[in-house]
Amino acid sequence: MKIQGATAPGFGSTQALIQMEEAAAANLDPGFGYAWQGTALEERSSGGAAAIIFGLGFVMAFLVLAAQYESYIDPLIIMLAVPLALLGALSAVWFRANVLMAGGLWPVVTNDVYCQVALVMLIGLSAKNAILIVEFANQLRDKGLSLSRAAIQAAEQRFRPIQMTAVSSLVGFWPLVVATGAGSASRWSLGTAIFGGMLLGTVLTLLITPNLYIAIKTLEARFLKGEKPDPSGGGGGDRPPQLPGEEKPHKRHRSLKESADHNGKTLEESSHPEIPQEAPSQPDEVFRTEGESTNLQGEV
């Protein structure tokens, strides 16, 4: 006898397999048995390998990023975006399976093998958005921008590319969400998990990743590099922090220009010293004065 069926709305394949095994054990006579075929056989033979596969995928992505960045800090910031996508995926599956199909908040999320495949796919789909922000922020830091300014400007500049890739991915996965016909249940599970994970993960990545970048980079500078963080948060402008006793650029340029003008004027004065000029002679007044003085002497 061959029995083929599908799960009821709001229930997963694992729950259905457990119920079938319990029913077979309770109703079959001694000497009779059962065997699984197709996807049910693959799911039962894999057992609890879903968590192991997801963990290995997470570690593999982290190690690849660590080799590219030659650091463990930047990959840590990037991989922290993966739980945001998982939250969106599980929330979307729960909402569709329980609220829309079962009409309640219980039973548990439909976490079948197709949903697990979607969770593994979301590791790469969610990490790529954080890679754009972290990579651009590092480039701005190399140009001299402060930590907070680099993170904010990176999120602003990468907003459009992230939205373009996210919208195109969501449009491509939408047919799986609204699939109909034979095998539509598997496409529902796969498409709903990816669609929800991409949607919520993209929004939260733009908001949380810059904050994680500032916080983790500040901790790295304080505890790993021994640098003293800027108390103002590094948001004072686009110039690198000034050294003690160093004047601001515009004041320094003005003082150098004034000193140059002063030195040039001093050199010009020293090379052409002024000759003291005598008072202009007034012959008429002198002669008159001398004549008056002579008359005075003659009278005396």
Coordinates of C-alpha atoms in Angstrom, one line a residue:
M1 CA 0.0 0.0 0.0
K2 CA 1.3 3.4 -1.0
I3 CA 0.0 6.5 0.8
Q4 CA 0.7 10.0 -0.5
G5 CA -0.5 13.2 1.2
A6 CA 0.3 16.8 2.1
T7 CA 0.4 18.6 5.4
A8 CA -2.5 20.6 6.7
P9 CA -2.3 24.4 6.7
G10 CA -0.1 25.6 9.6
F11 CA 1.8 22.3 10.1
G12 CA 5.2 21.3 8.9
S13 CA 6.5 18.2 7.2
T14 CA 8.3 17.1 10.3
Q15 CA 5.1 17.2 12.4
A16 CA 3.3 15.2 9.7
L17 CA 6.0 12.5 9.7
I18 CA 5.9 12.2 13.4
Q19 CA 2.1 11.8 13.4
M20 CA 2.3 9.1 10.6
E21 CA 4.9 7.2 12.6
E22 CA 2.8 7.3 15.7
A23 CA -0.3 6.2 13.8
A24 CA 1.5 3.3 12.2
A25 CA 2.9 2.2 15.5
A26 CA -0.5 2.3 17.1
N27 CA -2.6 0.7 14.4
L28 CA -0.4 -1.8 12.4
D29 CA -0.4 -5.4 13.3
P30 CA 2.8 -7.2 14.2
G31 CA 4.9 -8.0 11.2
F32 CA 3.8 -5.0 9.2
G33 CA 6.0 -2.0 8.7
Y34 CA 6.4 1.2 6.7
A35 CA 9.1 3.0 4.7
W36 CA 9.4 6.6 3.5
Q37 CA 10.1 7.7 -0.1
G38 CA 11.0 10.9 -1.8
T39 CA 11.5 14.0 0.2
A40 CA 10.2 12.4 3.3
L41 CA 13.0 9.8 3.1
E42 CA 15.6 12.5 2.6
E43 CA 14.2 14.5 5.5
R44 CA 14.2 11.6 7.9
S45 CA 17.6 10.4 6.9
S46 CA 19.1 13.8 7.3
G47 CA 17.8 14.0 10.9
G48 CA 19.1 17.1 12.7
A49 CA 21.6 18.0 10.0
A50 CA 19.9 21.3 9.2
A51 CA 21.4 23.1 12.1
I52 CA 24.9 21.6 11.3
I53 CA 24.6 22.7 7.6
F54 CA 23.5 26.2 8.5
G55 CA 26.4 26.5 11.0
L56 CA 28.9 25.2 8.5
G57 CA 27.6 27.7 5.9
F58 CA 27.9 30.6 8.4
V59 CA 31.5 29.6 9.4
M60 CA 32.5 29.1 5.8
A61 CA 31.2 32.6 4.8
F62 CA 33.0 34.1 7.8
L63 CA 36.3 32.5 7.0
V64 CA 36.2 33.6 3.3
L65 CA 35.5 37.2 4.4
A66 CA 38.3 37.0 6.9
A67 CA 40.7 35.9 4.3
Q68 CA 39.7 38.7 2.0
Y69 CA 39.8 41.4 4.6
E70 CA 42.8 39.9 6.5
S71 CA 40.9 40.7 9.7
Y72 CA 38.3 39.2 11.9
I73 CA 36.6 42.5 12.8
D74 CA 35.1 43.5 9.4
P75 CA 33.7 40.0 8.8
L76 CA 32.2 40.0 12.3
I77 CA 30.3 43.3 11.4
I78 CA 29.2 41.8 8.1
M79 CA 28.0 38.5 9.5
L80 CA 25.9 40.1 12.2
A81 CA 23.5 41.1 9.5
V82 CA 22.6 37.4 8.9
P83 CA 20.4 37.1 12.1
L84 CA 18.4 40.1 10.9
A85 CA 17.5 38.2 7.7
L86 CA 16.7 35.0 9.6
L87 CA 14.3 37.0 11.8
G88 CA 12.5 38.2 8.7
A89 CA 12.4 34.8 7.1
L90 CA 10.9 33.0 10.2
S91 CA 8.5 35.9 10.8
A92 CA 7.2 35.7 7.2
V93 CA 6.8 31.9 7.4
W94 CA 5.1 32.1 10.7
F95 CA 2.7 34.8 9.5
R96 CA 1.7 32.9 6.4
A97 CA 1.4 29.4 7.8
N98 CA -0.3 30.3 11.1
V99 CA -2.2 33.6 10.6
L100 CA -3.2 33.4 6.9
M101 CA -3.6 29.7 6.5
A102 CA -4.4 28.2 9.9
G103 CA -6.2 31.2 11.2
G104 CA -4.4 31.5 14.5
L105 CA -1.1 32.1 16.2
W106 CA -0.4 28.4 16.8
P107 CA 1.0 25.8 15.9
V108 CA 4.6 26.5 15.4
V109 CA 6.4 27.8 12.3
T110 CA 6.4 25.5 9.3
N111 CA 10.1 24.8 9.2
D112 CA 10.4 22.2 6.4
V113 CA 13.3 21.3 4.2
Y114 CA 12.5 24.0 1.7
C115 CA 12.5 26.6 4.5
Q116 CA 15.9 25.4 5.6
V117 CA 17.3 25.7 2.1
A118 CA 16.0 29.3 2.1
L119 CA 17.8 30.0 5.4
V120 CA 21.1 28.8 4.0
M121 CA 20.6 31.0 0.9
L122 CA 19.9 34.1 3.1
I123 CA 23.5 33.8 4.5
G124 CA 24.9 35.2 1.3
L125 CA 22.0 37.4 0.3
S126 CA 22.0 39.3 3.6
A127 CA 25.8 39.5 3.9
K128 CA 26.2 41.3 0.5
N129 CA 24.4 44.4 1.8
A130 CA 26.6 44.7 4.8
I131 CA 29.7 44.2 2.6
L132 CA 28.8 47.2 0.6
I133 CA 28.5 49.4 3.7
V134 CA 31.6 48.2 5.5
E135 CA 33.8 48.3 2.4
F136 CA 32.8 51.8 1.5
A137 CA 33.2 53.0 5.1
N138 CA 36.8 51.6 5.2
Q139 CA 37.6 53.5 2.0
L140 CA 36.3 56.7 3.5
R141 CA 38.4 56.1 6.7
D142 CA 41.5 55.7 4.5
K143 CA 40.7 59.1 3.0
G144 CA 40.7 60.7 6.5
L145 CA 37.1 60.8 7.5
S146 CA 36.1 60.3 11.1
L147 CA 34.6 57.0 12.2
S148 CA 31.0 58.1 12.6
R149 CA 31.1 60.3 9.5
A150 CA 32.5 57.4 7.4
A151 CA 29.7 55.0 8.6
I152 CA 26.9 57.5 8.0
Q153 CA 28.2 58.6 4.6
A154 CA 28.7 54.9 3.6
A155 CA 25.1 54.1 4.4
E156 CA 23.9 57.1 2.4
Q157 CA 26.1 56.4 -0.6
R158 CA 25.3 52.7 -0.7
F159 CA 21.5 53.1 -0.2
R160 CA 20.6 53.2 -3.9
P161 CA 22.7 50.1 -4.9
I162 CA 21.4 48.1 -2.0
Q163 CA 17.8 49.0 -2.8
M164 CA 18.3 48.2 -6.5
T165 CA 19.6 44.7 -5.8
A166 CA 17.0 44.1 -3.0
V167 CA 14.0 45.2 -5.2
S168 CA 15.2 43.1 -8.1
S169 CA 15.6 40.0 -5.9
L170 CA 12.2 40.5 -4.3
V171 CA 10.5 40.8 -7.7
G172 CA 12.2 37.6 -8.8
F173 CA 11.1 35.7 -5.7
W174 CA 7.5 36.9 -5.7
P175 CA 6.2 34.2 -8.2
L176 CA 7.3 31.6 -5.6
V177 CA 5.2 33.3 -2.9
V178 CA 2.0 33.2 -5.0
A179 CA 2.7 29.9 -6.7
T180 CA -0.3 27.7 -7.6
G181 CA -0.7 24.2 -8.9
A182 CA 1.2 21.0 -8.2
G183 CA 4.1 21.4 -5.8
S184 CA 3.0 24.8 -4.8
A185 CA 3.5 24.1 -1.1
S186 CA 7.2 23.6 -1.5
R187 CA 7.5 26.9 -3.5
W188 CA 5.4 28.7 -0.9
S189 CA 7.8 27.7 1.8
L190 CA 10.9 28.5 -0.1
G191 CA 9.7 31.8 -1.6
T192 CA 8.1 33.1 1.6
A193 CA 11.2 32.5 3.7
I194 CA 13.5 34.2 1.1
F195 CA 11.1 37.1 0.5
G196 CA 10.6 37.9 4.1
G197 CA 14.3 37.5 4.9
M198 CA 15.3 39.8 2.1
L199 CA 12.7 42.4 2.9
L200 CA 13.3 42.8 6.6
G201 CA 17.0 42.1 6.4
T202 CA 17.5 44.9 3.9
V203 CA 15.7 47.5 6.0
L204 CA 17.4 46.5 9.2
T205 CA 20.8 46.3 7.6
L206 CA 20.7 49.9 6.5
L207 CA 19.8 51.0 10.1
I208 CA 21.9 48.7 12.3
T209 CA 25.1 48.0 10.3
P210 CA 26.4 51.6 10.5
N211 CA 25.8 51.5 14.3
L212 CA 27.6 48.1 14.6
Y213 CA 30.5 49.5 12.5
I214 CA 30.9 52.5 14.9
A215 CA 30.6 50.4 18.1
I216 CA 32.9 47.5 17.0
K217 CA 35.5 49.7 15.4
T218 CA 35.6 51.8 18.6
L219 CA 36.1 48.7 20.8
E220 CA 38.8 47.6 18.4
A221 CA 40.7 50.9 18.6
R222 CA 40.4 50.9 22.4
F223 CA 41.3 47.3 23.4
L224 CA 43.2 45.8 20.4
K225 CA 45.1 48.8 19.1
G226 CA 45.4 50.7 22.3
E227 CA 44.2 54.0 20.7
K228 CA 42.3 56.6 22.7
P229 CA 38.9 57.1 21.0
D230 CA 37.7 60.6 20.2
P231 CA 35.4 61.8 23.0
S232 CA 33.3 63.7 20.5
G233 CA 32.6 60.5 18.6
G234 CA 34.7 61.6 15.6
G235 CA 31.8 63.5 14.0
G236 CA 33.5 66.9 13.8
G237 CA 34.2 67.0 10.1
D238 CA 36.0 65.4 7.2
R239 CA 39.6 66.2 8.4
P240 CA 41.7 63.8 10.4
P241 CA 42.0 64.6 14.2
Q242 CA 44.4 67.4 14.9
L243 CA 47.5 67.0 16.9
P244 CA 47.9 68.9 20.2
G245 CA 49.1 72.4 19.6
E246 CA 48.2 72.3 15.9
E247 CA 46.2 75.2 14.6
K248 CA 43.2 75.0 12.4
P249 CA 44.1 74.9 8.7
H250 CA 42.6 78.2 7.7
K251 CA 44.1 80.1 10.6
R252 CA 47.5 78.5 10.0
H253 CA 47.4 79.4 6.3
R254 CA 46.5 83.0 7.1
S255 CA 49.3 83.3 9.7
L256 CA 51.8 81.9 7.3
K257 CA 50.7 84.4 4.6
E258 CA 50.9 87.3 7.0
S259 CA 54.3 86.2 8.2
A260 CA 55.5 85.8 4.6
D261 CA 54.2 89.3 3.8
H262 CA 55.9 90.7 6.9
N263 CA 59.2 89.0 6.1
G264 CA 59.1 90.3 2.5
K265 CA 58.5 93.8 3.7
T266 CA 61.3 93.5 6.2
L267 CA 63.7 92.3 3.5
E268 CA 62.7 95.1 1.2
E269 CA 63.2 97.7 3.9
S270 CA 66.6 96.3 4.9
S271 CA 67.9 96.2 1.3
H272 CA 66.7 99.8 0.6
P273 CA 67.2 101.7 3.8
E274 CA 65.6 105.1 4.0
I275 CA 68.0 108.0 3.8
P276 CA 67.0 110.8 6.2
Q277 CA 65.9 113.7 4.1
E278 CA 66.6 117.3 5.1
A279 CA 63.9 119.8 5.4
P280 CA 63.4 121.7 2.2
S281 CA 65.3 125.0 2.1
Q282 CA 63.4 128.2 1.9
P283 CA 65.9 130.8 0.7
D284 CA 63.7 133.8 0.9
E285 CA 62.8 133.3 4.5
V286 CA 66.4 132.6 5.4
F287 CA 67.7 135.7 3.7
R288 CA 65.0 137.8 5.3
T289 CA 65.7 136.4 8.7
E290 CA 69.4 137.0 8.2
G291 CA 68.7 140.6 7.1
E292 CA 66.5 141.2 10.0
S293 CA 69.1 139.9 12.3
T294 CA 71.7 142.1 10.8
N295 CA 69.6 145.2 11.2
L296 CA 69.0 144.3 14.8
Q297 CA 72.7 143.9 15.4
G298 CA 73.3 147.4 13.7
E299 CA 70.7 149.0 15.9
V300 CA 72.3 147.5 19.0

